[in-house]
Tab-separated table of C-alpha atoms in Angstrom:
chain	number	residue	atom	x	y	z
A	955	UNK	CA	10.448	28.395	4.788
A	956	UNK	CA	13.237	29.035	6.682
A	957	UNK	CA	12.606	26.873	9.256
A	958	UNK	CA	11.857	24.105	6.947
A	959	UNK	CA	15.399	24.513	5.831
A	960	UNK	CA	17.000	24.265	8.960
A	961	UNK	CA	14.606	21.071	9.882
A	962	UNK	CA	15.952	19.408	6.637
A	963	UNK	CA	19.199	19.968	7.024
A	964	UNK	CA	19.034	18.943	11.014
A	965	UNK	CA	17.555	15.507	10.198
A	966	UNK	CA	19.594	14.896	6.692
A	967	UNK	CA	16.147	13.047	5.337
A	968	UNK	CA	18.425	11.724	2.441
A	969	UNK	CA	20.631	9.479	4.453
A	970	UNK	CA	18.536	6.714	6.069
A	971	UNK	CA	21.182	5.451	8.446
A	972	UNK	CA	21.451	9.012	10.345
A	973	UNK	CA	20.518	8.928	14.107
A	974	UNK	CA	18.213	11.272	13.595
A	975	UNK	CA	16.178	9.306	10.325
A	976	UNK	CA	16.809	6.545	12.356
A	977	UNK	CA	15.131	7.416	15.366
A	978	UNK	CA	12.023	8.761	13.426
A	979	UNK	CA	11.256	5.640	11.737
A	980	UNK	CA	12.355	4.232	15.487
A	981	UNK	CA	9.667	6.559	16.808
A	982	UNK	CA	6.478	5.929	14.334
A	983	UNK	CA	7.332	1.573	14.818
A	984	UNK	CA	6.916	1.720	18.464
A	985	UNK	CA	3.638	3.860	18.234
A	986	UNK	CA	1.944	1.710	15.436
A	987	UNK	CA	-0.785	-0.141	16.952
A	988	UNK	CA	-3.572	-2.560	15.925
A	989	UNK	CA	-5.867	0.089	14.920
A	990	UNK	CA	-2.722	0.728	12.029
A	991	UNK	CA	-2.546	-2.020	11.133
A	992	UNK	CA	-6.632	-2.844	10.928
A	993	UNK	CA	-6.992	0.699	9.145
A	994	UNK	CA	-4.230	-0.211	6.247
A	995	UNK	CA	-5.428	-3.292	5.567
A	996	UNK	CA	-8.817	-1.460	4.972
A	997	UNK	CA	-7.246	0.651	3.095
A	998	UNK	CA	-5.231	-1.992	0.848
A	999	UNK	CA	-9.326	-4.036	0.288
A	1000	UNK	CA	-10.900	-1.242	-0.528
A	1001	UNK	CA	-7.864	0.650	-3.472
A	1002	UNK	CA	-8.260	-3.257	-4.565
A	1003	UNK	CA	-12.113	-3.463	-4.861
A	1004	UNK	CA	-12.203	-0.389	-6.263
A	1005	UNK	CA	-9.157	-1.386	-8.957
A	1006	UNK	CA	-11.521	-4.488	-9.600
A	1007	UNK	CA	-14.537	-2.201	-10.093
A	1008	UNK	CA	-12.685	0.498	-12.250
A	1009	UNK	CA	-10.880	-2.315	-14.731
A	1010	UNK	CA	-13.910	-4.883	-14.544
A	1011	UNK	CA	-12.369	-7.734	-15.351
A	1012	UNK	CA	-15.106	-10.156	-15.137
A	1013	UNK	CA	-15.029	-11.991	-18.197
A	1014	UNK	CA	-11.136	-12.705	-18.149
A	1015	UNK	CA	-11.626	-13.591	-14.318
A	1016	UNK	CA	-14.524	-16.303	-15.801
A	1017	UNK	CA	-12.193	-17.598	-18.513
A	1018	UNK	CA	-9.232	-17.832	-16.413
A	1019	UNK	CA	-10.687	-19.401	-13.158
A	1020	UNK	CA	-13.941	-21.311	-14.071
A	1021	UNK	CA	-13.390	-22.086	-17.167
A	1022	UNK	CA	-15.092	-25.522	-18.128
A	1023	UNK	CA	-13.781	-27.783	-21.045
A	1024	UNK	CA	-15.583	-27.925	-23.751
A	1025	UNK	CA	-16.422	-31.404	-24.752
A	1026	UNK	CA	-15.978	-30.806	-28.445
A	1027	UNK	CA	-12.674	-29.796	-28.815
A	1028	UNK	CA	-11.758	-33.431	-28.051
């Protein structure tokens, strides 16, 4: 716990424009690669697929976007 502490207070996590927050974020940016990026995007489809699944939306998605006029209510 201790060291925790110390780790904490060395890096000051609360202030972002520290050296040392600053060259941690510095640090993870030069290291993120295409792989990253291909795995978050992943990520991003599949919390949104399974958003879709969970809510269901269908009928409001049918209504909204195809949606054909009814001749009658002319």
């Amino acid at each position: 716990m201790d060291r925790l502490v110390k780790f904490v207070k060395r890096m000051d996590a609360t202030a972002l424009n520290t050296p040392g927050a600053v060259s941690v974020f510095q640090w993870r940016m030069e290291r993120l690669g295409f792989a990253d990026v291909r795995a978050a995007g992943t990520w991003g489809l599949a919390l949104v697929a399974g958003g879709l699944w969970l809510v269901q939306p269908s009928e409001w998605i049918r209504n909204t976007f195809f949606k054909v006029p009814d001749e009658e209510s002319n």
